[in-house]
Tab-separated table of C-alpha atoms in Angstrom:
chain	number	residue	atom	x	y	z
A	1	MET	CA	-4.895	74.784	6.818
A	2	ASN	CA	-7.210	73.706	9.807
A	3	LYS	CA	-6.582	76.480	12.800
A	4	LEU	CA	-4.429	74.757	15.419
A	5	SER	CA	-4.839	75.155	18.998
A	6	LEU	CA	-2.450	77.479	20.721
A	7	ASP	CA	-1.102	74.195	22.768
A	8	ARG	CA	-0.450	72.680	19.321
A	9	GLN	CA	1.040	75.560	17.708
A	10	SER	CA	3.400	75.912	21.248
A	11	HIS	CA	4.393	72.204	20.589
A	12	ILE	CA	5.553	72.926	16.743
A	13	VAL	CA	7.431	76.072	17.896
A	14	LYS	CA	9.129	74.407	20.742
A	15	ALA	CA	10.357	71.183	18.956
A	16	LEU	CA	11.634	73.820	16.213
A	17	CYS	CA	13.637	75.881	18.777
A	18	GLU	CA	14.792	72.965	20.138
A	19	GLY	CA	16.882	72.138	16.819
A	20	ASN	CA	14.402	69.556	15.160
A	21	SER	CA	13.806	69.512	11.420
A	22	ILE	CA	10.838	70.090	10.067
A	23	ARG	CA	9.990	66.783	8.950
A	24	SER	CA	10.897	65.516	12.637
A	25	THR	CA	8.579	68.354	13.997
A	26	ALA	CA	5.921	66.781	11.821
A	27	ARG	CA	6.399	63.529	13.217
A	28	MET	CA	6.778	64.490	16.796
A	29	THR	CA	3.636	66.494	16.787
A	30	GLY	CA	1.452	64.369	14.411
A	31	VAL	CA	0.591	67.438	11.669
A	32	ALA	CA	1.463	67.761	8.400
A	33	VAL	CA	4.697	68.911	7.107
A	34	ASN	CA	3.327	71.849	5.080
A	35	THR	CA	1.708	72.966	8.326
A	36	VAL	CA	4.695	73.068	10.304
A	37	VAL	CA	6.332	75.029	7.321
A	38	LYS	CA	3.235	77.204	7.311
A	39	LEU	CA	3.564	78.158	10.937
A	40	LEU	CA	7.381	78.885	10.626
A	41	VAL	CA	6.857	81.117	7.639
A	42	ASP	CA	3.701	82.948	9.453
A	43	LEU	CA	5.605	83.201	13.011
A	44	GLY	CA	9.036	83.837	11.475
A	45	GLU	CA	7.424	86.852	9.682
A	46	ALA	CA	5.977	88.151	13.005
A	47	CYS	CA	9.278	87.771	15.054
A	48	LEU	CA	10.937	89.419	11.942
A	49	ALA	CA	8.539	92.470	12.539
A	50	TYR	CA	8.625	92.647	16.537
A	51	GLN	CA	12.432	92.554	16.557
A	52	ASP	CA	13.062	94.878	13.911
A	53	GLU	CA	10.707	97.282	15.759
A	54	THR	CA	12.089	96.656	19.295
A	55	MET	CA	15.665	96.707	18.622
A	56	HIS	CA	16.134	100.167	18.348
A	57	ASP	CA	17.840	102.724	21.267
A	58	LEU	CA	19.793	100.350	22.354
A	59	ARG	CA	22.446	101.361	25.094
A	60	LEU	CA	25.248	98.652	24.682
A	61	SER	CA	28.973	98.515	25.182
A	62	ARG	CA	31.080	96.095	23.289
A	63	ILE	CA	29.714	94.532	20.296
A	64	GLN	CA	31.345	91.474	18.270
A	65	VAL	CA	30.437	90.907	14.714
A	66	ASP	CA	31.172	87.646	12.589
A	67	GLU	CA	29.797	85.650	10.086
A	68	ILE	CA	28.491	82.165	9.772
A	69	TRP	CA	28.416	79.974	6.593
A	70	SER	CA	25.011	77.858	5.280
A	71	PHE	CA	23.346	77.155	1.676
A	72	VAL	CA	20.428	77.077	0.332
A	73	TYR	CA	18.711	75.020	-2.235
A	74	ALA	CA	22.076	72.972	-3.051
A	75	LYS	CA	25.646	73.161	-2.336
A	76	GLU	CA	27.505	75.504	-4.519
A	77	LYS	CA	28.942	72.855	-6.461
A	78	ASN	CA	25.530	71.268	-6.967
A	79	ILE	CA	23.675	74.147	-8.267
A	80	PRO	CA	22.086	73.423	-11.843
A	81	ALA	CA	23.359	75.746	-14.554
A	82	SER	CA	19.770	77.480	-14.745
A	83	LYS	CA	20.218	78.599	-10.906
A	84	LYS	CA	23.928	79.678	-10.784
A	85	GLY	CA	24.676	83.130	-9.967
A	86	ALA	CA	21.078	83.699	-8.141
A	87	PHE	CA	21.118	85.165	-4.657
A	88	GLY	CA	19.626	82.647	-2.416
A	89	VAL	CA	20.835	79.333	-4.305
A	90	GLY	CA	24.118	78.003	-2.727
A	91	ASP	CA	26.107	79.374	-0.479
A	92	VAL	CA	24.985	82.095	1.948
A	93	TRP	CA	26.413	83.685	4.733
A	94	THR	CA	24.490	85.059	8.120
A	95	PHE	CA	26.161	88.287	9.542
A	96	THR	CA	25.327	88.276	13.408
A	97	ALA	CA	26.298	90.650	16.187
A	98	ILE	CA	26.319	90.369	20.014
A	99	ASP	CA	26.640	92.680	22.810
A	100	ALA	CA	29.454	90.940	25.131
A	101	GLU	CA	27.730	92.306	28.217
A	102	THR	CA	24.126	91.751	27.808
A	103	LYS	CA	24.168	88.583	25.013
A	104	LEU	CA	21.779	90.468	23.178
A	105	VAL	CA	21.922	89.767	19.518
A	106	PRO	CA	20.517	93.130	18.048
A	107	CYS	CA	20.640	92.348	14.206
A	108	TRP	CA	21.688	89.806	11.506
A	109	LEU	CA	21.512	89.731	8.053
A	110	VAL	CA	21.590	86.866	5.296
A	111	GLY	CA	23.624	87.971	2.313
A	112	GLN	CA	27.056	87.216	0.802
A	113	ARG	CA	30.296	87.424	2.265
A	114	ASP	CA	30.969	90.830	0.652
A	115	ALA	CA	31.377	94.573	1.007
A	116	GLY	CA	27.921	95.369	-0.259
A	117	HIS	CA	26.191	93.031	2.186
A	118	ALA	CA	29.007	94.079	5.002
A	119	PHE	CA	27.875	97.428	4.735
A	120	GLU	CA	24.264	96.716	4.923
A	121	PHE	CA	24.585	94.890	8.033
A	122	ILE	CA	26.949	97.452	9.860
A	123	ASP	CA	24.921	100.222	8.894
A	124	ASP	CA	21.775	98.681	10.305
A	125	LEU	CA	23.794	97.503	13.637
A	126	ARG	CA	24.411	101.527	14.045
A	127	GLN	CA	20.875	102.757	13.327
A	128	ARG	CA	20.020	100.266	16.491
A	129	LEU	CA	22.203	101.991	18.652
A	130	ALA	CA	22.048	104.841	20.986
A	131	ASN	CA	25.330	105.569	22.353
A	132	ARG	CA	29.147	105.129	21.078
A	133	VAL	CA	30.366	101.482	21.381
A	134	GLN	CA	33.599	99.236	21.051
A	135	LEU	CA	33.345	96.966	17.889
A	136	THR	CA	35.259	93.761	17.319
A	137	THR	CA	35.514	92.084	13.736
A	138	ASP	CA	37.477	89.300	12.154
A	139	GLY	CA	40.120	90.384	9.725
A	140	HIS	CA	37.946	90.239	6.788
A	141	LYS	CA	38.677	93.272	4.673
A	142	MET	CA	35.105	93.662	3.956
A	143	TYR	CA	34.557	95.116	7.136
A	144	LEU	CA	37.044	98.348	6.879
A	145	GLU	CA	35.115	100.328	4.495
A	146	ALA	CA	31.693	99.064	6.167
A	147	VAL	CA	32.550	100.452	9.720
A	148	GLU	CA	34.039	103.458	8.008
A	149	GLY	CA	31.108	104.277	5.781
A	150	ALA	CA	28.374	103.114	8.638
A	151	PHE	CA	29.854	104.869	11.898
A	152	GLY	CA	32.624	107.341	10.674
A	153	SER	CA	34.588	108.156	13.408
A	154	GLU	CA	31.767	107.537	16.042
A	155	VAL	CA	33.398	104.055	17.087
A	156	ASP	CA	36.075	102.323	18.728
A	157	TYR	CA	36.908	99.811	16.439
A	158	ALA	CA	39.232	96.660	16.499
A	159	MET	CA	39.885	93.711	14.151
A	160	LEU	CA	41.074	89.989	15.636
A	161	VAL	CA	43.046	88.671	12.795
A	162	LYS	CA	43.339	84.798	13.944
A	163	VAL	CA	46.264	82.873	11.853
A	164	TYR	CA	45.530	79.422	11.116
A	165	GLY	CA	47.997	76.228	10.076
A	166	ALA	CA	47.098	74.219	6.973
A	167	GLU	CA	43.770	72.567	6.284
A	168	PRO	CA	43.191	69.117	8.287
A	169	GLU	CA	43.306	66.238	5.744
A	170	GLY	CA	42.220	62.578	5.505
A	171	GLU	CA	39.665	61.555	8.168
A	172	VAL	CA	40.106	64.717	10.079
A	173	ARG	CA	39.503	66.871	7.150
A	174	TYR	CA	36.233	68.144	8.578
A	175	SER	CA	38.021	69.292	12.027
A	176	PRO	CA	38.966	73.152	11.965
A	177	ALA	CA	42.471	74.374	11.062
A	178	LYS	CA	44.385	74.745	14.079
A	179	CYS	CA	44.506	78.720	15.342
A	180	LEU	CA	48.486	79.392	15.680
A	181	ALA	CA	47.907	83.339	16.632
A	182	ALA	CA	45.392	85.785	17.174
A	183	GLU	CA	46.489	89.665	16.653
A	184	LYS	CA	45.004	92.728	17.932
A	185	HIS	CA	44.441	95.369	15.373
A	186	PRO	CA	43.099	98.793	16.553
A	187	ILE	CA	41.760	100.654	13.704
A	188	GLN	CA	39.833	103.275	14.664
A	189	GLY	CA	38.876	105.491	17.958
A	190	ASN	CA	40.287	104.311	21.380
A	191	PRO	CA	39.221	100.286	21.804
A	192	ASP	CA	40.450	98.748	25.261
A	193	PRO	CA	42.551	95.801	24.008
A	194	ALA	CA	41.131	93.717	26.849
A	195	TYR	CA	37.984	93.249	25.160
A	196	ILE	CA	39.185	93.222	21.495
A	197	SER	CA	37.771	89.539	21.123
A	198	THR	CA	35.286	87.826	18.870
A	199	SER	CA	34.923	84.971	21.308
A	200	TYR	CA	31.159	85.592	22.202
A	201	VAL	CA	29.939	85.973	18.646
A	202	GLU	CA	31.904	83.001	17.666
A	203	ARG	CA	30.243	81.128	20.468
A	204	GLN	CA	27.009	82.232	19.506
A	205	ASN	CA	27.357	80.767	15.998
A	206	LEU	CA	28.375	77.418	17.264
A	207	THR	CA	24.955	77.829	19.386
A	208	MET	CA	23.401	78.677	16.065
A	209	ARG	CA	24.581	75.196	14.232
A	210	MET	CA	23.151	73.355	17.571
A	211	SER	CA	19.878	75.369	17.564
A	212	MET	CA	18.633	74.920	13.788
A	213	ARG	CA	19.002	71.589	12.016
A	214	ARG	CA	19.130	73.727	8.838
A	215	PHE	CA	22.757	74.989	9.803
A	216	THR	CA	24.502	71.377	10.667
A	217	ARG	CA	26.983	70.599	8.509
A	218	LEU	CA	26.595	67.691	6.422
A	219	THR	CA	23.172	67.572	6.421
A	220	ASN	CA	20.097	66.821	4.110
A	221	ALA	CA	17.718	69.230	6.385
A	222	PHE	CA	19.058	72.396	4.821
A	223	SER	CA	16.998	75.165	3.814
A	224	LYS	CA	15.051	74.895	0.314
A	225	LYS	CA	14.047	78.353	0.127
A	226	LEU	CA	16.035	81.517	1.415
A	227	GLU	CA	12.759	82.978	2.858
A	228	ASN	CA	12.379	79.932	4.953
A	229	HIS	CA	15.832	80.388	5.880
A	230	GLU	CA	15.292	83.912	7.194
A	231	TYR	CA	12.112	83.088	8.665
A	232	ALA	CA	13.862	80.319	10.633
A	233	LEU	CA	16.553	82.744	11.496
A	234	ALA	CA	14.198	85.430	12.920
A	235	LEU	CA	12.222	82.755	15.122
A	236	TYR	CA	15.590	81.658	16.357
A	237	PHE	CA	16.710	84.928	17.581
A	238	MET	CA	13.449	85.818	19.075
A	239	HIS	CA	13.582	82.572	21.155
A	240	TYR	CA	17.077	83.200	22.173
A	241	ASN	CA	16.909	87.113	22.922
A	242	PHE	CA	13.571	86.803	24.960
A	243	ALA	CA	12.544	83.040	25.718
A	244	ARG	CA	16.030	81.553	26.782
A	245	THR	CA	17.708	82.504	29.656
A	246	HIS	CA	21.404	82.919	29.487
A	247	LYS	CA	23.457	80.990	32.054
A	248	SER	CA	26.039	83.989	32.355
A	249	LEU	CA	23.319	86.325	33.100
A	250	SER	CA	21.452	84.376	35.764
A	251	LYS	CA	22.752	85.685	38.753
A	252	PRO	CA	20.886	86.581	41.070
A	253	TYR	CA	17.789	85.461	39.059
A	254	PRO	CA	17.374	83.738	35.690
A	255	THR	CA	17.388	86.578	32.926
A	256	THR	CA	17.448	86.605	29.115
A	257	PRO	CA	19.532	88.730	26.832
A	258	ALA	CA	16.608	91.476	26.275
A	259	MET	CA	15.903	91.580	29.813
A	260	ALA	CA	19.570	92.413	30.695
A	261	ALA	CA	19.187	94.897	27.697
A	262	GLY	CA	16.532	96.438	29.309
A	263	ILE	CA	13.905	95.901	26.351
A	264	SER	CA	11.614	93.244	28.251
A	265	ASP	CA	10.927	92.713	31.728
A	266	HIS	CA	10.201	89.258	32.048
A	267	ILE	CA	11.182	85.951	30.611
A	268	TRP	CA	8.820	85.045	27.504
A	269	THR	CA	7.128	81.950	27.244
A	270	ILE	CA	6.643	79.937	23.763
A	271	GLU	CA	3.058	80.814	23.818
A	272	GLU	CA	3.986	84.375	24.127
A	273	ILE	CA	6.017	84.085	20.892
A	274	VAL	CA	3.166	82.358	19.024
A	275	GLY	CA	0.951	84.974	20.523
A	276	LEU	CA	2.772	87.396	17.941
A	277	LEU	CA	0.766	85.916	15.637
A	278	GLY	CA	-2.442	88.040	16.728
């Protein structure tokens, strides 16, 4: 690949961060599809390394955790027999955590919706924190053992269990089921009932669907490789945490989640993110 100028690379990255697919980005910027993919992979790897190194000793307060579905290579029902059972083919879930005050996403994990990956994710979250936090998850049972195994007694933990109605049918079958109730269940420690919520992390998951073409439902722009899926997430969270100002934090001046959490002193530009390539 010929060396792209910083300005050309920045245009490509900006298009990806604004939710464009690989092919639409290639058309908009006049570069080859393979060039866009290579830049995504190289920069995604750099973003992953930078955030892994930076997101430590975080002083956060109220963490919300959730998981979001997507698929790689093919939907589960369409996986060829030769690839069935292989991780990274078919359904994958992205575990995310967000701090309700700073809106920082300190960590995420692509895996299966099971106890093993839940523990890996929660344990990673614990290692990044410098203080005791209040933690809220949904009612999935995999989190019970994961939180106990990772935090022990050093957390104020609660579950928000939502009760849903019947799945929609017919023309509205792609609409979410109606939430009939949300029950707060303190599990461990002394969680404040007023802050037992998953609203911020659920809104963050919606932002992910809107900001990455490969997360769009009913799409043909899905990830073809698990590695590219993970690198796209690394770039997305780098932009979200360090370069994108958050409306709820922007008084008296524009602020990113990383600035609010004290791990950055300015709003990053796209050029700075590209500069992580070295």
